Amino acid sequence: EVQLVQSGAEVKKPGATVKISCKVSGYTFTDYYIHWVQQAPGKGLEWMGLVDPENGETIYAEKFQGRFTVTADTSTDTAYMELSSLRSEDTAVYFCAAGVLRNSPGDHWGQGTLVTVSS
Amino acid sequence: SYELTQPPSVSVSPGQTARITCSADGLPKQYAYWYHQKPGQAPVLVIYKDSERPSGIPERFSGSSSGTTVTLTISGVQAEDEADYYCQSVDNSGTYVLFGGGTKLTVL
């Protein structure tokens, strides 16, 4: 069974950096792209970017370029996202998703991680 | 910029057919994917590549494409289908994943 388990909720101050992990199991880590999706409270889904665990290639949505980083650790089958210079608008649930296609997050998602940015 | 446009809401009675559209604002048209999401849960893929249904998704969910518009059809809607529905595709360079704004399906 494919599973993606994300790290727990975070509370951060404006200007800080948050790092979220996404531990996968049930498939070969390098076979699927890992996508990251943001969902602000009461809002829709917004794609942030992806990493190809096979070669570390990344693609970032224009909105998040510069302060968003995704990595993949093949020794632990874990993907990470890091968002820096946090502001209140970054308060959201962040999902990781494993997709066999680069152009879709696919049908395996983590449970989501709530990040609250507050002074 | 490339956008996917969905109606904000659709309402149907149980047993009726719900149709949710998603219009892309340019060509070439790329494949579309559909997700539903219930409150507090992760999205679930219900249609991929315009009209393919993942295993485990009920047959009442179907997808179609015409021009730059794709449509998710739910036949014989059930109360459990009440959720937010998102279409997803990529921009016309094929590089960046995009989501539509979402449609709230209400089962009356």
Short mmCIF file of C-alpha atoms in Angstrom, two decimals:
data_model
loop_
_atom_site.label_atom_id
_atom_site.label_comp_id
_atom_site.label_asym_id
_atom_site.label_seq_id
_atom_site.Cartn_x
_atom_site.Cartn_y
_atom_site.Cartn_z
CA GLU A 1 0.00 0.00 0.00
CA VAL A 2 1.37 3.39 -1.01
CA GLN A 3 1.57 5.78 1.94
CA LEU A 4 2.84 9.32 2.33
CA VAL A 5 3.19 10.46 5.93
CA GLN A 6 3.90 14.11 6.59
CA SER A 7 5.41 15.77 9.62
CA GLY A 8 3.23 17.50 12.17
CA ALA A 9 1.74 20.95 12.43
CA GLU A 10 4.02 23.95 12.81
CA VAL A 11 3.64 27.43 14.25
CA LYS A 12 6.14 29.96 12.98
CA LYS A 13 6.79 33.66 13.34
CA PRO A 14 6.88 35.97 10.33
CA GLY A 15 10.27 35.86 8.62
CA ALA A 16 11.04 32.35 9.81
CA THR A 17 11.58 29.21 7.75
CA VAL A 18 9.53 26.02 7.90
CA LYS A 19 10.62 22.58 6.75
CA ILE A 20 8.10 19.78 6.23
CA SER A 21 8.91 16.14 5.59
CA CYS A 22 7.01 13.57 3.54
CA LYS A 23 8.01 9.96 4.23
CA VAL A 24 6.87 7.52 1.55
CA SER A 25 6.43 3.77 1.60
CA GLY A 26 4.86 1.06 -0.51
CA TYR A 27 6.61 1.88 -3.77
CA THR A 28 10.05 2.60 -5.20
CA PHE A 29 10.76 6.19 -4.17
CA THR A 30 12.50 7.09 -7.41
CA ASP A 31 9.58 5.93 -9.59
CA TYR A 32 7.25 8.82 -8.69
CA TYR A 33 7.56 12.59 -8.75
CA ILE A 34 6.82 14.33 -5.45
CA HIS A 35 4.55 17.34 -5.84
CA TRP A 36 3.78 19.95 -3.18
CA VAL A 37 0.42 21.73 -2.99
CA GLN A 38 -0.67 24.63 -0.78
CA GLN A 39 -4.20 25.20 0.48
CA ALA A 40 -4.89 28.36 2.44
CA PRO A 41 -7.83 28.31 4.87
CA GLY A 42 -11.09 28.20 2.92
CA LYS A 43 -9.26 28.48 -0.40
CA GLY A 44 -8.45 26.25 -3.33
CA LEU A 45 -5.45 24.14 -4.23
CA GLU A 46 -2.28 25.81 -5.45
CA TRP A 47 0.60 23.86 -6.93
CA MET A 48 3.98 24.89 -5.55
CA GLY A 49 6.45 22.65 -7.31
CA LEU A 50 7.89 19.18 -7.63
CA VAL A 51 11.05 17.13 -7.27
CA ASP A 52 12.12 14.09 -9.24
CA PRO A 53 13.74 11.83 -6.62
CA GLU A 54 15.62 9.93 -9.32
CA ASN A 55 17.83 12.85 -10.26
CA GLY A 56 16.92 15.70 -7.92
CA GLU A 57 15.46 17.81 -10.73
CA THR A 58 13.05 20.45 -9.43
CA ILE A 59 10.39 22.68 -10.94
CA TYR A 60 8.95 25.58 -8.98
CA ALA A 61 5.81 27.59 -9.60
CA GLU A 62 6.69 31.18 -10.40
CA LYS A 63 4.84 32.44 -7.31
CA PHE A 64 7.09 30.48 -4.96
CA GLN A 65 10.45 30.71 -6.74
CA GLY A 66 13.17 32.16 -4.60
CA ARG A 67 11.90 31.12 -1.18
CA PHE A 68 10.69 27.56 -1.79
CA THR A 69 12.97 24.55 -1.94
CA VAL A 70 12.14 20.87 -2.42
CA THR A 71 14.54 18.01 -1.94
CA ALA A 72 14.43 14.23 -1.91
CA ASP A 73 16.56 11.92 0.24
CA THR A 74 16.74 8.52 -1.42
CA SER A 75 18.49 7.00 1.61
CA THR A 76 15.37 7.51 3.73
CA ASP A 77 12.65 7.68 1.05
CA THR A 78 11.72 11.10 2.33
CA ALA A 79 10.95 14.31 0.50
CA TYR A 80 11.22 17.73 2.09
CA MET A 81 9.87 21.18 1.37
CA GLU A 82 11.25 24.35 2.86
CA LEU A 83 9.52 27.72 2.71
CA SER A 84 11.43 30.76 3.92
CA SER A 85 10.64 34.39 4.75
CA LEU A 86 7.26 33.30 6.04
CA ARG A 87 4.40 35.77 6.09
CA SER A 88 0.84 35.52 7.32
CA GLU A 89 -0.39 34.63 3.82
CA ASP A 90 1.64 31.41 4.03
CA THR A 91 -0.69 30.09 6.72
CA ALA A 92 -2.03 27.01 4.99
CA VAL A 93 -2.16 23.26 4.82
CA TYR A 94 0.66 21.85 2.72
CA PHE A 95 0.23 18.52 0.96
CA CYS A 96 2.80 16.27 -0.66
CA ALA A 97 1.63 13.95 -3.42
CA ALA A 98 3.33 11.18 -5.38
CA GLY A 99 2.56 11.12 -9.07
CA VAL A 100 3.90 8.83 -11.78
CA LEU A 101 3.43 11.73 -14.18
CA ARG A 102 5.29 14.99 -14.03
CA ASN A 103 2.17 16.86 -15.05
CA SER A 104 -0.13 15.63 -12.30
CA PRO A 105 0.15 15.08 -8.54
CA GLY A 106 -1.69 11.80 -9.05
CA ASP A 107 -3.63 9.64 -6.65
CA HIS A 108 -1.35 9.28 -3.63
CA TRP A 109 -1.39 12.16 -1.17
CA GLY A 110 -0.06 12.85 2.28
CA GLN A 111 -2.42 13.83 5.06
CA GLY A 112 -1.40 17.47 4.95
CA THR A 113 0.58 19.64 7.35
CA LEU A 114 -0.87 22.84 8.80
CA VAL A 115 1.56 25.72 9.02
CA THR A 116 0.43 28.74 11.00
CA VAL A 117 2.38 31.97 10.66
CA SER A 118 1.67 34.32 13.50
CA SER A 119 3.54 36.82 15.60
CA SER B 1 -1.07 33.62 -17.85
CA TYR B 2 -2.72 30.27 -18.42
CA GLU B 3 -5.82 29.68 -16.30
CA LEU B 4 -8.42 27.02 -15.68
CA THR B 5 -11.93 28.35 -15.02
CA GLN B 6 -14.59 26.43 -13.12
CA PRO B 7 -18.03 27.51 -11.89
CA PRO B 8 -17.90 28.26 -8.16
CA SER B 9 -20.87 26.04 -7.36
CA VAL B 10 -23.16 23.38 -8.77
CA SER B 11 -26.25 22.02 -7.04
CA VAL B 12 -28.16 18.85 -7.87
CA SER B 13 -30.69 16.59 -6.21
CA PRO B 14 -29.81 13.00 -5.34
CA GLY B 15 -30.05 10.70 -8.34
CA GLN B 16 -29.63 13.52 -10.86
CA THR B 17 -26.62 14.15 -13.06
CA ALA B 18 -24.06 16.78 -12.12
CA ARG B 19 -21.80 18.33 -14.73
CA ILE B 20 -18.83 20.46 -13.76
CA THR B 21 -16.94 22.26 -16.50
CA CYS B 22 -13.37 23.48 -16.66
CA SER B 23 -12.27 25.84 -19.40
CA ALA B 24 -8.66 26.42 -20.37
CA ASP B 25 -7.83 29.84 -21.74
CA GLY B 26 -5.46 28.72 -24.45
CA LEU B 27 -4.05 26.09 -26.72
CA PRO B 28 -2.62 23.60 -27.04
CA LYS B 29 -5.00 21.84 -24.72
CA GLN B 30 -3.30 19.55 -22.27
CA TYR B 31 -4.75 16.55 -20.47
CA ALA B 32 -7.05 17.32 -17.54
CA TYR B 33 -7.32 15.64 -14.19
CA TRP B 34 -10.14 15.89 -11.66
CA TYR B 35 -9.99 15.66 -7.87
CA HIS B 36 -12.61 15.78 -5.20
CA GLN B 37 -11.91 16.98 -1.70
CA LYS B 38 -14.01 16.75 1.42
CA PRO B 39 -13.46 19.05 4.40
CA GLY B 40 -10.33 18.22 6.34
CA GLN B 41 -9.20 15.58 3.87
CA ALA B 42 -6.62 15.33 1.13
CA PRO B 43 -7.78 15.52 -2.49
CA VAL B 44 -8.71 12.29 -4.24
CA LEU B 45 -8.08 11.74 -7.95
CA VAL B 46 -11.32 10.74 -9.70
CA ILE B 47 -10.42 11.21 -13.39
CA TYR B 48 -7.07 11.33 -15.17
CA LYS B 49 -6.09 12.10 -18.74
CA ASP B 50 -9.47 13.71 -19.48
CA SER B 51 -11.58 10.56 -19.20
CA GLU B 52 -9.76 7.70 -17.48
CA ARG B 53 -11.01 6.51 -14.12
CA PRO B 54 -8.57 5.27 -11.45
CA SER B 55 -9.27 1.93 -9.89
CA GLY B 56 -11.67 2.19 -6.98
CA ILE B 57 -13.51 5.23 -8.34
CA PRO B 58 -17.22 4.50 -8.97
CA GLU B 59 -18.40 4.23 -12.56
CA ARG B 60 -20.78 7.15 -12.04
CA PHE B 61 -17.76 9.44 -12.42
CA SER B 62 -16.79 10.17 -16.01
CA GLY B 63 -14.84 12.79 -17.89
CA SER B 64 -14.97 14.24 -21.37
CA SER B 65 -13.25 16.87 -23.44
CA SER B 66 -14.34 19.19 -26.22
CA GLY B 67 -12.12 21.91 -27.57
CA THR B 68 -10.58 23.69 -24.62
CA THR B 69 -13.31 22.62 -22.17
CA VAL B 70 -13.32 19.49 -20.10
CA THR B 71 -16.31 18.23 -18.17
CA LEU B 72 -16.66 16.01 -15.13
CA THR B 73 -19.98 14.20 -15.09
CA ILE B 74 -21.37 12.46 -12.04
CA SER B 75 -24.36 10.31 -12.93
CA GLY B 76 -26.84 9.35 -10.24
CA VAL B 77 -25.35 11.74 -7.68
CA GLN B 78 -25.26 10.48 -4.12
CA ALA B 79 -25.09 12.45 -0.90
CA GLU B 80 -21.51 11.28 -0.37
CA ASP B 81 -20.49 13.05 -3.60
CA GLU B 82 -20.93 16.43 -1.93
CA ALA B 83 -17.43 17.91 -1.99
CA ASP B 84 -15.20 20.46 -3.66
CA TYR B 85 -14.08 19.44 -7.14
CA TYR B 86 -10.90 20.70 -8.78
CA CYS B 87 -9.73 20.34 -12.33
CA GLN B 88 -5.99 20.26 -12.91
CA SER B 89 -3.82 20.50 -15.97
CA VAL B 90 -0.53 22.05 -17.04
CA ASP B 91 0.20 25.31 -18.78
CA ASN B 92 0.70 25.46 -22.51
CA SER B 93 4.44 24.93 -22.14
CA GLY B 94 3.67 21.64 -20.42
CA THR B 95 5.86 22.61 -17.47
CA TYR B 96 3.76 24.07 -14.68
CA VAL B 97 0.89 22.28 -12.97
CA LEU B 98 -2.27 24.35 -12.58
CA PHE B 99 -5.49 23.89 -10.63
CA GLY B 100 -8.84 25.43 -11.37
CA GLY B 101 -10.45 27.50 -8.66
CA GLY B 102 -12.67 24.65 -7.54
CA THR B 103 -16.40 23.93 -7.68
CA LYS B 104 -18.48 23.21 -4.62
CA LEU B 105 -20.95 20.46 -5.41
CA THR B 106 -24.01 20.59 -3.20
CA VAL B 107 -26.39 17.65 -3.08
CA LEU B 108 -29.77 19.09 -2.20
#
